[in-house]
Tab-separated table of C-alpha atoms and ligand atoms in Angstrom:
chain	number	residue	atom	x	y	z
A	1	MET	CA	57.313	109.309	59.865
A	2	ARG	CA	55.573	107.049	61.836
A	3	ILE	CA	54.425	103.990	59.703
A	4	LEU	CA	51.204	101.656	60.422
A	5	LEU	CA	51.863	98.248	58.252
A	6	LEU	CA	48.757	96.069	58.166
A	7	GLY	CA	50.433	92.654	57.418
A	8	GLY	CA	49.660	89.205	57.525
A	9	THR	CA	50.985	88.409	53.704
A	10	THR	CA	54.310	87.471	52.396
A	11	GLU	CA	54.647	90.972	50.871
A	12	ALA	CA	54.176	92.440	54.080
A	13	SER	CA	56.834	90.523	55.601
A	14	ARG	CA	59.057	91.747	52.844
A	15	MET	CA	57.833	95.269	53.487
A	16	ALA	CA	58.796	94.899	57.329
A	17	ALA	CA	62.067	93.880	56.463
A	18	LEU	CA	63.046	96.968	54.211
A	19	LEU	CA	61.457	99.438	56.787
A	20	ALA	CA	63.247	97.741	59.682
A	21	GLY	CA	66.617	97.993	57.132
A	22	GLU	CA	66.043	101.836	56.711
A	23	GLY	CA	65.553	102.306	60.661
A	24	LEU	CA	62.001	103.848	59.762
A	25	GLU	CA	59.659	103.993	62.741
A	26	ALA	CA	56.784	101.612	62.063
A	27	VAL	CA	54.338	99.010	63.665
A	28	PHE	CA	53.306	95.799	62.374
A	29	SER	CA	49.915	94.706	62.811
A	30	TYR	CA	48.259	91.069	62.750
A	31	ALA	CA	44.549	90.552	63.052
A	32	GLY	CA	45.457	87.723	65.575
A	33	ARG	CA	43.998	84.927	63.430
A	34	THR	CA	46.775	82.304	63.696
A	35	ALA	CA	48.094	81.084	67.070
A	36	THR	CA	51.913	81.927	66.505
A	37	PRO	CA	52.524	84.305	63.420
A	38	ILE	CA	55.793	84.841	62.069
A	39	ALA	CA	57.871	87.103	64.066
A	40	GLN	CA	58.767	90.485	62.289
A	41	PRO	CA	61.727	92.687	62.449
A	42	LEU	CA	59.078	95.602	63.769
A	43	PRO	CA	57.081	96.171	66.901
A	44	VAL	CA	53.959	94.344	66.360
A	45	ARG	CA	50.188	94.883	67.740
A	46	MET	CA	47.988	92.022	67.447
A	47	GLY	CA	43.892	91.893	67.121
A	48	GLY	CA	41.363	94.143	65.426
A	49	PHE	CA	40.984	98.306	65.811
A	50	GLY	CA	37.306	98.126	66.257
A	51	GLY	CA	36.121	99.279	62.671
A	52	ALA	CA	36.984	101.926	60.494
A	53	GLU	CA	36.266	104.586	63.833
A	54	GLY	CA	38.443	102.453	66.176
A	55	LEU	CA	40.972	102.628	63.516
A	56	ALA	CA	40.889	106.147	63.233
A	57	ASP	CA	41.108	106.789	66.672
A	58	TYR	CA	44.420	104.276	66.805
A	59	LEU	CA	45.986	106.623	63.860
A	60	ARG	CA	45.303	109.585	65.587
A	61	GLN	CA	46.481	108.513	69.008
A	62	GLU	CA	49.827	106.852	67.815
A	63	GLY	CA	50.558	109.515	65.606
A	64	ILE	CA	50.635	107.532	62.453
A	65	SER	CA	51.809	109.517	59.236
A	66	HIS	CA	51.577	106.900	56.635
A	67	VAL	CA	49.427	103.401	56.552
A	68	VAL	CA	50.660	100.949	54.487
A	69	ASP	CA	47.926	98.128	53.903
A	70	ALA	CA	49.643	94.988	52.957
A	71	THR	CA	47.088	92.852	53.813
A	72	HIS	CA	45.711	89.810	51.407
A	73	PRO	CA	43.396	90.240	48.849
A	74	PHE	CA	40.479	88.930	50.335
A	75	ALA	CA	41.017	90.756	53.616
A	76	ALA	CA	38.453	93.250	52.039
A	77	GLN	CA	36.887	94.299	55.272
A	78	MET	CA	40.161	95.332	56.327
A	79	SER	CA	40.898	97.067	53.606
A	80	ARG	CA	37.795	99.180	53.325
A	81	ASN	CA	38.168	100.068	57.168
A	82	ALA	CA	41.494	101.670	56.106
A	83	VAL	CA	40.188	103.634	53.024
A	84	GLU	CA	37.658	105.121	55.128
A	85	ALA	CA	39.858	105.805	58.419
A	86	CYS	CA	42.959	107.307	56.376
A	87	ALA	CA	39.876	109.664	54.669
A	88	LEU	CA	38.465	110.307	58.101
A	89	THR	CA	41.922	111.576	59.649
A	90	GLY	CA	43.864	112.655	56.077
A	91	ILE	CA	46.507	110.235	56.575
A	92	PRO	CA	48.104	108.995	53.478
A	93	LEU	CA	47.562	105.271	52.662
A	94	VAL	CA	49.121	103.343	49.963
A	95	ALA	CA	47.829	99.394	49.287
A	96	LEU	CA	50.871	96.918	48.563
A	97	GLU	CA	48.857	94.550	46.504
A	98	ARG	CA	49.931	91.569	44.380
A	99	ALA	CA	48.407	91.229	40.878
A	100	PRO	CA	45.797	88.471	40.328
A	101	TRP	CA	46.833	85.493	38.825
A	102	VAL	CA	46.159	84.745	35.167
A	103	PRO	CA	45.664	81.697	33.190
A	104	GLY	CA	48.444	80.314	31.108
A	105	LYS	CA	48.703	77.575	28.552
A	106	GLY	CA	47.255	74.276	30.011
A	107	ASP	CA	45.487	75.884	32.992
A	108	ARG	CA	41.818	74.568	33.140
A	109	TRP	CA	40.544	77.310	35.514
A	110	THR	CA	36.822	77.873	36.258
A	111	ARG	CA	36.621	81.361	37.434
A	112	VAL	CA	33.882	82.405	40.206
A	113	GLY	CA	32.889	85.144	42.323
A	114	THR	CA	32.443	83.903	45.614
A	115	ILE	CA	33.449	81.061	48.045
A	116	ALA	CA	29.560	79.983	47.871
A	117	ALA	CA	29.868	79.804	44.011
A	118	ALA	CA	32.764	77.692	44.257
A	119	ALA	CA	30.481	75.243	46.245
A	120	GLU	CA	28.305	75.425	43.614
A	121	ALA	CA	30.859	74.655	41.001
A	122	LEU	CA	31.590	71.184	42.588
A	123	PRO	CA	30.275	67.931	40.556
A	124	GLU	CA	27.430	66.430	42.010
A	125	ALA	CA	29.534	62.897	41.980
A	126	GLU	CA	31.846	62.377	44.855
A	127	ALA	CA	35.423	63.820	43.985
A	128	ARG	CA	38.932	64.227	45.573
A	129	VAL	CA	38.576	67.807	46.159
A	130	PHE	CA	42.205	69.976	47.667
A	131	LEU	CA	40.034	72.974	49.218
A	132	ALA	CA	43.015	75.168	49.954
A	133	ILE	CA	40.818	78.182	50.806
A	134	GLY	CA	41.946	78.037	54.697
A	135	ARG	CA	39.529	77.500	57.757
A	136	MET	CA	37.018	80.409	58.225
A	137	HIS	CA	34.844	79.640	54.997
A	138	LEU	CA	34.588	76.092	55.304
A	139	GLU	CA	30.906	76.166	56.397
A	140	ALA	CA	30.192	77.108	52.505
A	141	PHE	CA	30.927	73.699	51.381
A	142	ALA	CA	28.789	71.839	54.151
A	143	GLY	CA	26.187	71.412	51.500
A	144	ARG	CA	28.118	69.088	49.550
A	145	PRO	CA	29.595	66.477	52.093
A	146	GLN	CA	29.721	63.750	49.283
A	147	HIS	CA	33.498	64.672	48.221
A	148	HIS	CA	36.611	63.912	50.085
A	149	TYR	CA	38.252	67.374	51.327
A	150	LEU	CA	42.199	67.776	51.919
A	151	LEU	CA	42.206	71.070	53.855
A	152	ARG	CA	45.520	72.769	54.251
A	153	LEU	CA	45.095	75.058	57.692
A	154	VAL	CA	47.599	77.038	59.741
A	155	ASP	CA	46.283	75.701	62.950
A	156	PRO	CA	44.581	72.668	63.752
A	157	PRO	CA	40.934	72.927	63.753
A	158	GLU	CA	38.534	72.368	66.716
A	159	ALA	CA	35.453	71.241	64.538
A	160	LEU	CA	35.138	70.583	60.833
A	161	PRO	CA	31.597	71.310	58.751
A	162	LEU	CA	32.523	68.398	56.632
A	163	PRO	CA	32.353	64.751	57.309
A	164	ARG	CA	35.031	63.426	54.975
A	165	ALA	CA	38.106	65.802	55.296
A	166	GLU	CA	42.001	64.981	55.612
A	167	VAL	CA	43.700	68.015	57.413
A	168	VAL	CA	47.253	68.990	56.683
A	169	ILE	CA	48.870	71.831	58.966
A	170	ALA	CA	51.151	74.352	57.182
A	171	ARG	CA	51.824	77.841	57.240
A	172	GLY	CA	53.217	78.448	53.644
A	173	PRO	CA	54.740	80.119	51.467
A	174	PHE	CA	54.331	76.610	49.543
A	175	ASP	CA	56.544	75.274	46.971
A	176	LEU	CA	55.985	73.698	43.656
A	177	ASP	CA	57.852	70.030	44.342
A	178	GLY	CA	55.518	69.875	47.757
A	179	ASP	CA	52.446	70.937	46.328
A	180	LEU	CA	52.949	68.474	43.647
A	181	SER	CA	53.844	65.455	45.977
A	182	LEU	CA	50.978	66.179	48.294
A	183	MET	CA	48.408	66.327	45.328
A	184	ARG	CA	49.903	63.088	43.601
A	185	GLU	CA	49.762	61.281	47.061
A	186	GLN	CA	46.290	62.584	47.836
A	187	GLU	CA	45.044	61.584	44.296
A	188	THR	CA	43.690	65.309	44.042
A	189	GLU	CA	40.928	65.599	41.356
A	190	ILE	CA	39.977	69.401	41.547
A	191	VAL	CA	41.899	72.111	43.509
A	192	VAL	CA	39.642	75.191	44.812
A	193	ALA	CA	41.582	78.263	45.581
A	194	LYS	CA	41.268	82.222	46.009
A	195	ASN	CA	42.770	84.246	43.522
A	196	ALA	CA	45.270	85.317	46.168
A	197	GLY	CA	48.205	86.406	43.795
A	198	GLY	CA	51.888	86.616	44.902
A	199	GLU	CA	53.833	83.917	44.938
A	200	GLY	CA	53.251	82.243	48.638
A	201	ALA	CA	50.249	80.115	47.098
A	202	ARG	CA	50.846	79.817	43.442
A	203	ALA	CA	52.548	76.479	43.615
A	204	LYS	CA	49.245	74.501	43.890
A	205	LEU	CA	47.989	76.194	40.605
A	206	ASP	CA	51.185	75.265	38.628
A	207	ALA	CA	51.074	71.580	40.263
A	208	ALA	CA	47.463	71.358	38.930
A	209	ARG	CA	48.370	72.334	35.528
A	210	MET	CA	51.267	69.767	35.468
A	211	LEU	CA	48.903	67.313	36.434
A	212	GLY	CA	46.099	68.311	33.938
A	213	LEU	CA	43.506	69.002	37.199
A	214	PRO	CA	40.657	71.433	37.084
A	215	VAL	CA	40.618	74.611	39.126
A	216	ILE	CA	37.886	76.296	40.460
A	217	LEU	CA	39.231	79.915	41.419
A	218	ILE	CA	37.756	82.491	43.727
A	219	ASP	CA	37.629	86.385	42.046
A	220	ARG	CA	38.932	88.274	45.318
A	221	PRO	CA	36.252	90.611	46.739
A	222	ALA	CA	36.043	94.108	45.332
A	223	ILE	CA	37.785	96.943	47.312
A	224	PRO	CA	37.539	100.743	47.338
A	225	ASP	CA	40.113	102.463	45.085
A	226	ARG	CA	43.033	103.639	46.585
A	227	PRO	CA	46.627	104.142	45.543
A	228	ARG	CA	48.435	101.025	44.922
A	229	ALA	CA	51.888	99.519	44.548
A	230	GLU	CA	53.048	95.786	43.441
A	231	THR	CA	56.321	95.691	45.332
A	232	PRO	CA	57.614	96.842	48.901
A	233	GLU	CA	60.394	98.976	46.821
A	234	ALA	CA	57.624	100.761	45.119
A	235	VAL	CA	56.267	101.354	48.665
A	236	MET	CA	59.636	102.731	49.775
A	237	GLY	CA	59.498	104.852	46.718
A	238	TRP	CA	55.873	106.421	47.928
A	239	LEU	CA	57.702	106.920	51.623
A	240	GLY	CA	60.325	108.932	50.070
A	241	HIS	CA	62.694	106.469	50.658
A	242	GLY	CA	64.359	104.929	47.532
A	243	ALA	CA	63.701	105.487	43.957
A	244	ASP	CA	59.988	107.258	43.182
A	245	LEU	CA	58.340	104.282	41.131
A	246	GLY	CA	55.353	106.506	40.654
A	247	VAL	CA	52.797	104.900	42.829
B	301	LIG	C1	47.451	85.711	59.883
B	301	LIG	C2	50.556	85.197	59.618
B	301	LIG	C3	54.622	85.283	55.294
B	301	LIG	C4	53.152	85.508	55.375
B	301	LIG	C5	52.515	84.007	54.480
B	301	LIG	C6	50.719	85.070	51.062
B	301	LIG	C7	51.393	83.674	51.559
B	301	LIG	C8	51.802	81.813	53.259
B	301	LIG	C9	48.927	81.438	51.340
B	301	LIG	C10	47.387	77.100	50.575
B	301	LIG	C11	46.659	78.332	50.708
B	301	LIG	C12	44.909	80.991	52.798
B	301	LIG	C13	45.438	81.274	54.352
B	301	LIG	C14	47.715	81.393	52.907
B	301	LIG	C15	48.618	81.915	52.562
B	301	LIG	C16	50.766	83.237	52.726
B	301	LIG	C17	51.224	83.897	53.997
B	301	LIG	C18	49.519	83.156	53.443
B	301	LIG	C19	46.616	80.440	52.361
B	301	LIG	C20	49.192	83.569	57.355
B	301	LIG	C21	49.198	84.526	58.659
B	301	LIG	C22	47.772	84.793	59.262
B	301	LIG	C23	47.083	84.308	58.117
B	301	LIG	C24	45.694	84.117	58.301
B	301	LIG	C25	45.293	82.761	57.205
B	301	LIG	C26	43.333	82.678	57.457
B	301	LIG	C27	43.586	81.806	55.901
B	301	LIG	C28	44.703	82.551	54.953
B	301	LIG	C29	45.926	79.769	55.235
B	301	LIG	C30	51.368	84.049	60.368
B	301	LIG	C31	50.091	82.356	57.657
B	301	LIG	C32	44.222	80.046	52.751
B	301	LIG	C33	44.601	82.059	52.008
B	301	LIG	O1	43.264	79.416	60.703
B	301	LIG	C34	42.974	80.738	60.418
B	301	LIG	O2	41.945	81.456	60.943
B	301	LIG	C35	43.740	81.044	58.820
B	301	LIG	C36	43.082	82.120	58.464
B	301	LIG	C37	43.080	84.129	57.059
B	301	LIG	C38	42.070	81.896	55.160
B	301	LIG	C39	40.875	81.379	55.853
B	301	LIG	O3	39.848	81.940	55.502
B	301	LIG	O4	41.250	80.526	56.567
B	301	LIG	N1	45.671	82.880	55.770
B	301	LIG	N2	48.132	83.491	57.111
B	301	LIG	C40	47.372	87.202	59.818
B	301	LIG	C41	46.790	87.744	60.726
B	301	LIG	O5	46.456	87.721	61.933
B	301	LIG	O6	46.955	89.237	60.770
B	301	LIG	O7	50.449	82.984	61.071
B	301	LIG	O8	52.592	84.284	59.989
B	301	LIG	C42	49.826	84.488	56.430
B	301	LIG	C43	49.951	83.811	55.170
B	301	LIG	N3	49.115	82.875	54.487
B	301	LIG	O9	55.114	86.434	55.712
B	301	LIG	O10	55.243	84.470	54.694
B	301	LIG	O11	51.338	85.844	51.520
B	301	LIG	O12	49.529	84.944	50.559
B	301	LIG	N4	47.079	81.847	54.122
B	301	LIG	C44	44.706	82.047	50.879
B	301	LIG	O13	45.314	82.756	49.699
B	301	LIG	O14	43.482	81.260	50.162
B	301	LIG	C45	47.141	78.829	52.221
B	301	LIG	O15	47.013	76.178	51.327
B	301	LIG	O16	47.699	76.803	49.431
B	302	LIG	P1	38.993	90.943	56.931
B	302	LIG	O1	38.045	89.884	56.853
B	302	LIG	O2	39.130	91.994	56.039
B	302	LIG	O3	38.970	91.474	58.623
B	302	LIG	C1	38.011	91.503	59.496
B	302	LIG	C2	38.511	92.202	60.737
B	302	LIG	O4	39.720	91.661	61.029
B	302	LIG	C3	38.828	93.601	60.428
B	302	LIG	O5	37.762	94.417	60.343
B	302	LIG	C4	39.874	93.886	61.579
B	302	LIG	O6	39.180	94.190	62.616
B	302	LIG	C5	40.571	92.484	61.719
B	302	LIG	N1	41.651	92.609	60.916
B	302	LIG	C6	42.083	92.173	59.684
B	302	LIG	N2	43.500	92.399	59.456
B	302	LIG	C7	43.996	92.890	60.505
B	302	LIG	C8	45.514	93.241	60.529
B	302	LIG	N3	46.227	93.039	59.912
B	302	LIG	N4	45.694	93.771	61.634
B	302	LIG	C9	44.595	94.510	62.624
B	302	LIG	N5	43.321	93.943	62.593
B	302	LIG	C10	42.756	93.236	61.630
B	302	LIG	O7	40.576	90.149	57.374
B	302	LIG	P2	40.793	88.330	57.158
B	302	LIG	O8	40.275	87.986	55.674
B	302	LIG	O9	40.217	87.718	58.498
B	302	LIG	O10	42.246	88.383	57.211
B	302	LIG	C11	42.811	88.705	58.626
B	302	LIG	C12	44.624	88.736	58.441
B	302	LIG	O11	44.780	87.251	57.761
B	302	LIG	C13	44.935	89.677	57.495
B	302	LIG	O12	46.009	90.099	58.307
B	302	LIG	C14	45.340	89.144	56.363
B	302	LIG	O13	46.345	89.942	55.697
B	302	LIG	C15	45.832	87.832	56.589
B	302	LIG	N6	45.433	86.764	55.710
B	302	LIG	C16	44.276	86.925	55.278
B	302	LIG	C17	44.106	85.711	53.975
B	302	LIG	C18	42.407	85.518	53.411
B	302	LIG	O14	42.353	84.536	52.982
B	302	LIG	N7	41.652	86.191	54.192
B	302	LIG	C19	45.014	85.226	53.345
B	302	LIG	C20	46.423	85.321	53.808
B	302	LIG	C21	46.425	86.290	55.016
B	302	LIG	P3	38.696	95.755	63.175
B	302	LIG	O15	37.380	95.877	62.210
B	302	LIG	O16	38.022	95.573	64.608
B	302	LIG	O17	39.463	96.715	63.124
């Protein structure tokens, strides 16, 4: 058995620890988006594969027997490529995917379908916006320069398309105390976030509820159907190493 683990999330890091703990042969894959990604207890490869075809070639050349897609729900292109490459090669694929967040009592969420729709949903009047979607899609908000944006990025940015932005450099996972004090200190009025699911990015939503703030929450992009598990333990069952939790 030789597993390719497509990583870049908290769950992927937990999956890597379980695989290493079982002494299974596996490769951990990062896109190479950040300057110094977290070290893993598995051999790591960095960078794209060259589309679905490139991934299929990689799977054949490396003798991969199973693919675990533990990428972020917004890494839709990587997930689409994994579905296509595993169909091409007949190699089994499972997605380790956390369920979307659902609103609870006191949540003031407005759900939108895309990052562009999130920018549209901002008010005309100047506001203090915690724009917690990272770095790659900030240009979608360039048409709303009137707001004061709090940006939380993994690495220091080169140029920013937003004239009034305050940058906090932090990798996460984040906790409630930290996000509460950040949002109080910044006098945040609105939070914009992706519906990432999981625990690593949830704190800002809990803080928004406690502060009575509205949240604009971006639904995750559509990904083709594939077998999925919600926990690394279920994936171990799928791999035949642990209780079969019926993936
Ligand atoms: C490169 C690997 C771990 C993994 C930690 C999780 C938790 C912290 C929350 C906020 C939201 C955001 C962002 C975020 C979170 C975890 C997880 C998660 C959100 C790292 C990582 C890589 C990336 C890529 C990066 C994106 C950016 C998105 C920041 C490592 C830290 C906003 C997504 O500068 C850039 O180019 C960053 C790009 C894709 C989204 C964007 O559009 O900017 N993640 N994040 C992975 C690779 O190269 O393959 O550096 O160690 C992983 C984590 N990010 O093991 O603890 O599991 O969700 N990541 C979002 O959810 O909105 C931050 O600030 O509240
Ligand atoms: P994406 O848009 O779905 O992928 C774009 C291209 O990046 C892919 O086609 C692939 O290139 C390459 N790629 C993506 N993930 C990869 C991986 N794990 N290993 C090797 N190549 C990868 O992906 P993204 O949204 O840029 O996310 C990139 C990474 O950041 C992923 O690991 C993801 O888990 C992590 N992440 C993303 C977010 C987010 O908000 N998007 C949040 C947290 C973590 P080729 O086509 O050349 O193979």
